[in-house]
């Protein structure tokens, strides 16, 4: 009986040691530490368009881009305050349609923007993690240009708004490259709710892709 008791104790200790070792290895492989602060660089192609309430006006979507810095600041497990600084170039066109009094033209509007959002991230594994975010962007006009149908170059717009505000929703993934480096991919929709121009009072929205590096 005493001999069997020693055997049971030995097997129990061996199993316990094996489980602890496996747990430690699993923690080092899957239990990646939560980082309270991540900063990075991003470049984002987008498709922008104007939304008019007046039926006389119609818009055609055009390709633009943005680039800049971003930062994710953790305030609870998997919850982050996301912000940054972006230079955002949005392009769109105004169609004349059957209204001869409206001149067709292309617009190029550029803003210095600060995104402010709440970002929710999944637990990280060996491949990375996914995220979703919701917030808004606040932008100040850097430049505004237009080009009429028969013109060869852009000229300054007369009557574009100085401030642009928009609601933004998006989702994506942070792909793990190393312990301190992730490749960011995502998609977002930004719904502008302030007037971009005086003529026709359009609101400027865009759909964007996101590519970046998080350090």
GROMACS .gro file of C-alpha atoms in nm:
model
  215
    1UNK     CA    1   0.000   0.000   0.000
    2UNK     CA    2   0.278   0.240   0.102
    3UNK     CA    3   0.472   0.149  -0.213
    4UNK     CA    4   0.167   0.216  -0.431
    5UNK     CA    5   0.116   0.548  -0.250
    6UNK     CA    6   0.466   0.661  -0.349
    7UNK     CA    7   0.396   0.559  -0.710
    8UNK     CA    8   0.076   0.763  -0.716
    9UNK     CA    9   0.254   1.067  -0.570
   10UNK     CA   10   0.533   1.036  -0.828
   11UNK     CA   11   0.289   1.009  -1.122
   12UNK     CA   12   0.084   1.304  -0.986
   13UNK     CA   13   0.394   1.523  -0.954
   14UNK     CA   14   0.511   1.420  -1.301
   15UNK     CA   15   0.174   1.507  -1.455
   16UNK     CA   16   0.162   1.834  -1.266
   17UNK     CA   17   0.510   1.931  -1.383
   18UNK     CA   18   0.418   1.840  -1.743
   19UNK     CA   19   0.101   2.051  -1.729
   20UNK     CA   20   0.287   2.350  -1.581
   21UNK     CA   21   0.557   2.324  -1.850
   22UNK     CA   22   0.299   2.297  -2.128
   23UNK     CA   23   0.102   2.591  -1.982
   24UNK     CA   24   0.418   2.805  -1.968
   25UNK     CA   25   0.504   2.723  -2.329
   26UNK     CA   26   0.146   2.794  -2.439
   27UNK     CA   27   0.152   3.124  -2.255
   28UNK     CA   28   0.475   3.227  -2.427
   29UNK     CA   29   0.334   3.123  -2.766
   30UNK     CA   30  -0.027   3.239  -2.744
   31UNK     CA   31  -0.039   3.475  -2.446
   32UNK     CA   32   0.107   3.783  -2.611
   33UNK     CA   33   0.131   4.082  -2.377
   34UNK     CA   34  -0.121   4.364  -2.418
   35UNK     CA   35   0.048   4.685  -2.529
   36UNK     CA   36  -0.102   5.002  -2.385
   37UNK     CA   37   0.040   5.220  -2.662
   38UNK     CA   38   0.097   5.150  -3.033
   39UNK     CA   39   0.205   5.411  -3.287
   40UNK     CA   40   0.245   5.379  -3.660
   41UNK     CA   41   0.244   5.511  -4.013
   42UNK     CA   42  -0.043   5.465  -4.257
   43UNK     CA   43  -0.140   5.533  -4.618
   44UNK     CA   44  -0.500   5.498  -4.732
   45UNK     CA   45  -0.640   5.509  -5.087
   46UNK     CA   46  -1.003   5.622  -5.094
   47UNK     CA   47  -1.302   5.683  -5.321
   48UNK     CA   48  -1.483   6.011  -5.252
   49UNK     CA   49  -1.814   6.156  -5.369
   50UNK     CA   50  -2.046   6.451  -5.302
   51UNK     CA   51  -2.401   6.407  -5.169
   52UNK     CA   52  -2.641   6.677  -5.291
   53UNK     CA   53  -2.994   6.742  -5.163
   54UNK     CA   54  -3.073   6.944  -5.477
   55UNK     CA   55  -3.178   6.719  -5.768
   56UNK     CA   56  -3.016   6.955  -6.018
   57UNK     CA   57  -2.673   6.837  -5.903
   58UNK     CA   58  -2.518   6.494  -5.937
   59UNK     CA   59  -2.174   6.370  -5.839
   60UNK     CA   60  -1.930   6.114  -5.973
   61UNK     CA   61  -1.691   5.930  -5.739
   62UNK     CA   62  -1.316   5.973  -5.784
   63UNK     CA   63  -1.002   5.825  -5.629
   64UNK     CA   64  -0.803   6.010  -5.362
   65UNK     CA   65  -0.566   5.919  -5.078
   66UNK     CA   66  -0.456   6.002  -4.726
   67UNK     CA   67  -0.141   5.946  -4.521
   68UNK     CA   68  -0.013   6.020  -4.175
   69UNK     CA   69   0.042   5.902  -3.819
   70UNK     CA   70  -0.185   5.698  -3.595
   71UNK     CA   71  -0.184   5.597  -3.229
   72UNK     CA   72  -0.382   5.342  -3.025
   73UNK     CA   73  -0.393   5.411  -2.650
   74UNK     CA   74  -0.527   5.129  -2.432
   75UNK     CA   75  -0.754   5.211  -2.138
   76UNK     CA   76  -0.892   4.860  -2.065
   77UNK     CA   77  -0.819   4.507  -2.192
   78UNK     CA   78  -0.894   4.503  -2.568
   79UNK     CA   79  -1.033   4.860  -2.558
   80UNK     CA   80  -0.840   5.146  -2.715
   81UNK     CA   81  -0.869   5.517  -2.780
   82UNK     CA   82  -0.754   5.565  -3.140
   83UNK     CA   83  -0.632   5.895  -3.282
   84UNK     CA   84  -0.363   6.038  -3.509
   85UNK     CA   85  -0.289   6.308  -3.764
   86UNK     CA   86  -0.373   6.267  -4.134
   87UNK     CA   87  -0.342   6.464  -4.456
   88UNK     CA   88  -0.651   6.361  -4.651
   89UNK     CA   89  -0.698   6.439  -5.022
   90UNK     CA   90  -1.055   6.383  -5.144
   91UNK     CA   91  -1.163   6.409  -5.507
   92UNK     CA   92  -1.504   6.420  -5.669
   93UNK     CA   93  -1.673   6.562  -5.976
   94UNK     CA   94  -1.991   6.759  -6.048
   95UNK     CA   95  -2.192   6.650  -6.352
   96UNK     CA   96  -2.391   6.907  -6.548
   97UNK     CA   97  -2.645   6.651  -6.673
   98UNK     CA   98  -2.929   6.820  -6.861
   99UNK     CA   99  -2.888   7.147  -6.668
  100UNK     CA  100  -2.697   7.383  -6.894
  101UNK     CA  101  -2.661   7.645  -6.620
  102UNK     CA  102  -2.443   7.408  -6.415
  103UNK     CA  103  -2.084   7.373  -6.531
  104UNK     CA  104  -1.926   7.026  -6.501
  105UNK     CA  105  -1.603   7.024  -6.304
  106UNK     CA  106  -1.366   6.817  -6.091
  107UNK     CA  107  -1.293   6.896  -5.726
  108UNK     CA  108  -0.980   6.829  -5.523
  109UNK     CA  109  -1.014   6.907  -5.152
  110UNK     CA  110  -0.737   6.849  -4.900
  111UNK     CA  111  -0.777   6.847  -4.522
  112UNK     CA  112  -0.556   6.811  -4.215
  113UNK     CA  113  -0.760   6.566  -4.009
  114UNK     CA  114  -0.757   6.427  -3.657
  115UNK     CA  115  -0.949   6.096  -3.620
  116UNK     CA  116  -1.100   6.026  -3.278
  117UNK     CA  117  -1.245   5.677  -3.227
  118UNK     CA  118  -1.298   5.388  -2.991
  119UNK     CA  119  -1.128   5.073  -3.119
  120UNK     CA  120  -1.213   4.721  -2.998
  121UNK     CA  121  -0.951   4.450  -3.057
  122UNK     CA  122  -0.968   4.073  -3.021
  123UNK     CA  123  -0.711   3.879  -2.818
  124UNK     CA  124  -0.386   3.839  -3.010
  125UNK     CA  125  -0.265   3.502  -3.137
  126UNK     CA  126   0.038   3.395  -3.341
  127UNK     CA  127  -0.109   3.552  -3.657
  128UNK     CA  128  -0.233   3.882  -3.513
  129UNK     CA  129  -0.580   4.010  -3.424
  130UNK     CA  130  -0.890   4.176  -3.562
  131UNK     CA  131  -1.044   4.510  -3.469
  132UNK     CA  132  -1.353   4.723  -3.517
  133UNK     CA  133  -1.381   5.096  -3.457
  134UNK     CA  134  -1.633   5.377  -3.444
  135UNK     CA  135  -1.577   5.751  -3.406
  136UNK     CA  136  -1.548   6.073  -3.601
  137UNK     CA  137  -1.295   6.286  -3.789
  138UNK     CA  138  -1.238   6.659  -3.756
  139UNK     CA  139  -1.060   6.829  -4.044
  140UNK     CA  140  -0.939   7.177  -4.141
  141UNK     CA  141  -0.902   7.265  -4.508
  142UNK     CA  142  -0.545   7.279  -4.637
  143UNK     CA  143  -0.635   7.350  -4.999
  144UNK     CA  144  -0.936   7.346  -5.230
  145UNK     CA  145  -0.913   7.332  -5.610
  146UNK     CA  146  -1.147   7.281  -5.903
  147UNK     CA  147  -1.103   7.218  -6.275
  148UNK     CA  148  -1.374   7.294  -6.530
  149UNK     CA  149  -1.449   7.056  -6.813
  150UNK     CA  150  -1.257   7.254  -7.076
  151UNK     CA  151  -0.968   7.360  -6.847
  152UNK     CA  152  -0.618   7.209  -6.847
  153UNK     CA  153  -0.529   7.277  -6.484
  154UNK     CA  154  -0.685   7.323  -6.141
  155UNK     CA  155  -0.761   7.663  -5.992
  156UNK     CA  156  -0.855   7.774  -5.642
  157UNK     CA  157  -1.216   7.715  -5.535
  158UNK     CA  158  -1.420   8.015  -5.433
  159UNK     CA  159  -1.658   7.917  -5.153
  160UNK     CA  160  -1.536   7.588  -5.006
  161UNK     CA  161  -1.585   7.525  -4.635
  162UNK     CA  162  -1.291   7.554  -4.395
  163UNK     CA  163  -1.399   7.273  -4.158
  164UNK     CA  164  -1.510   6.918  -4.238
  165UNK     CA  165  -1.660   6.679  -3.981
  166UNK     CA  166  -1.751   6.316  -4.046
  167UNK     CA  167  -1.866   6.000  -3.872
  168UNK     CA  168  -1.643   5.699  -3.935
  169UNK     CA  169  -1.687   5.323  -3.893
  170UNK     CA  170  -1.433   5.060  -3.987
  171UNK     CA  171  -1.285   4.715  -3.933
  172UNK     CA  172  -0.963   4.537  -4.011
  173UNK     CA  173  -0.672   4.327  -3.887
  174UNK     CA  174  -0.328   4.374  -3.735
  175UNK     CA  175  -0.103   4.103  -3.880
  176UNK     CA  176   0.181   4.000  -3.652
  177UNK     CA  177   0.530   4.037  -3.802
  178UNK     CA  178   0.728   4.040  -3.476
  179UNK     CA  179   0.676   4.121  -3.108
  180UNK     CA  180   0.697   4.494  -3.179
  181UNK     CA  181   0.577   4.521  -3.541
  182UNK     CA  182   0.237   4.462  -3.701
  183UNK     CA  183   0.109   4.515  -4.056
  184UNK     CA  184  -0.227   4.692  -4.055
  185UNK     CA  185  -0.502   4.634  -4.313
  186UNK     CA  186  -0.857   4.766  -4.293
  187UNK     CA  187  -1.156   4.929  -4.455
  188UNK     CA  188  -1.360   5.227  -4.335
  189UNK     CA  189  -1.659   5.439  -4.435
  190UNK     CA  190  -1.659   5.811  -4.353
  191UNK     CA  191  -1.993   5.992  -4.372
  192UNK     CA  192  -1.941   6.369  -4.394
  193UNK     CA  193  -2.213   6.573  -4.222
  194UNK     CA  194  -2.091   6.929  -4.284
  195UNK     CA  195  -2.119   7.120  -4.613
  196UNK     CA  196  -1.809   7.103  -4.830
  197UNK     CA  197  -1.906   7.378  -5.079
  198UNK     CA  198  -2.150   7.669  -5.098
  199UNK     CA  199  -2.279   7.578  -5.443
  200UNK     CA  200  -2.538   7.304  -5.402
  201UNK     CA  201  -2.440   7.258  -5.032
  202UNK     CA  202  -2.298   6.905  -5.083
  203UNK     CA  203  -2.162   6.681  -4.809
  204UNK     CA  204  -1.841   6.496  -4.889
  205UNK     CA  205  -1.811   6.125  -4.798
  206UNK     CA  206  -1.561   5.853  -4.883
  207UNK     CA  207  -1.483   5.481  -4.860
  208UNK     CA  208  -1.121   5.407  -4.776
  209UNK     CA  209  -0.875   5.120  -4.752
  210UNK     CA  210  -0.608   5.129  -4.482
  211UNK     CA  211  -0.252   5.000  -4.495
  212UNK     CA  212   0.009   5.072  -4.232
  213UNK     CA  213   0.276   4.962  -3.987
  214UNK     CA  214   0.221   4.961  -3.610
  215UNK     CA  215   0.523   4.973  -3.381
   0.00000   0.00000   0.00000
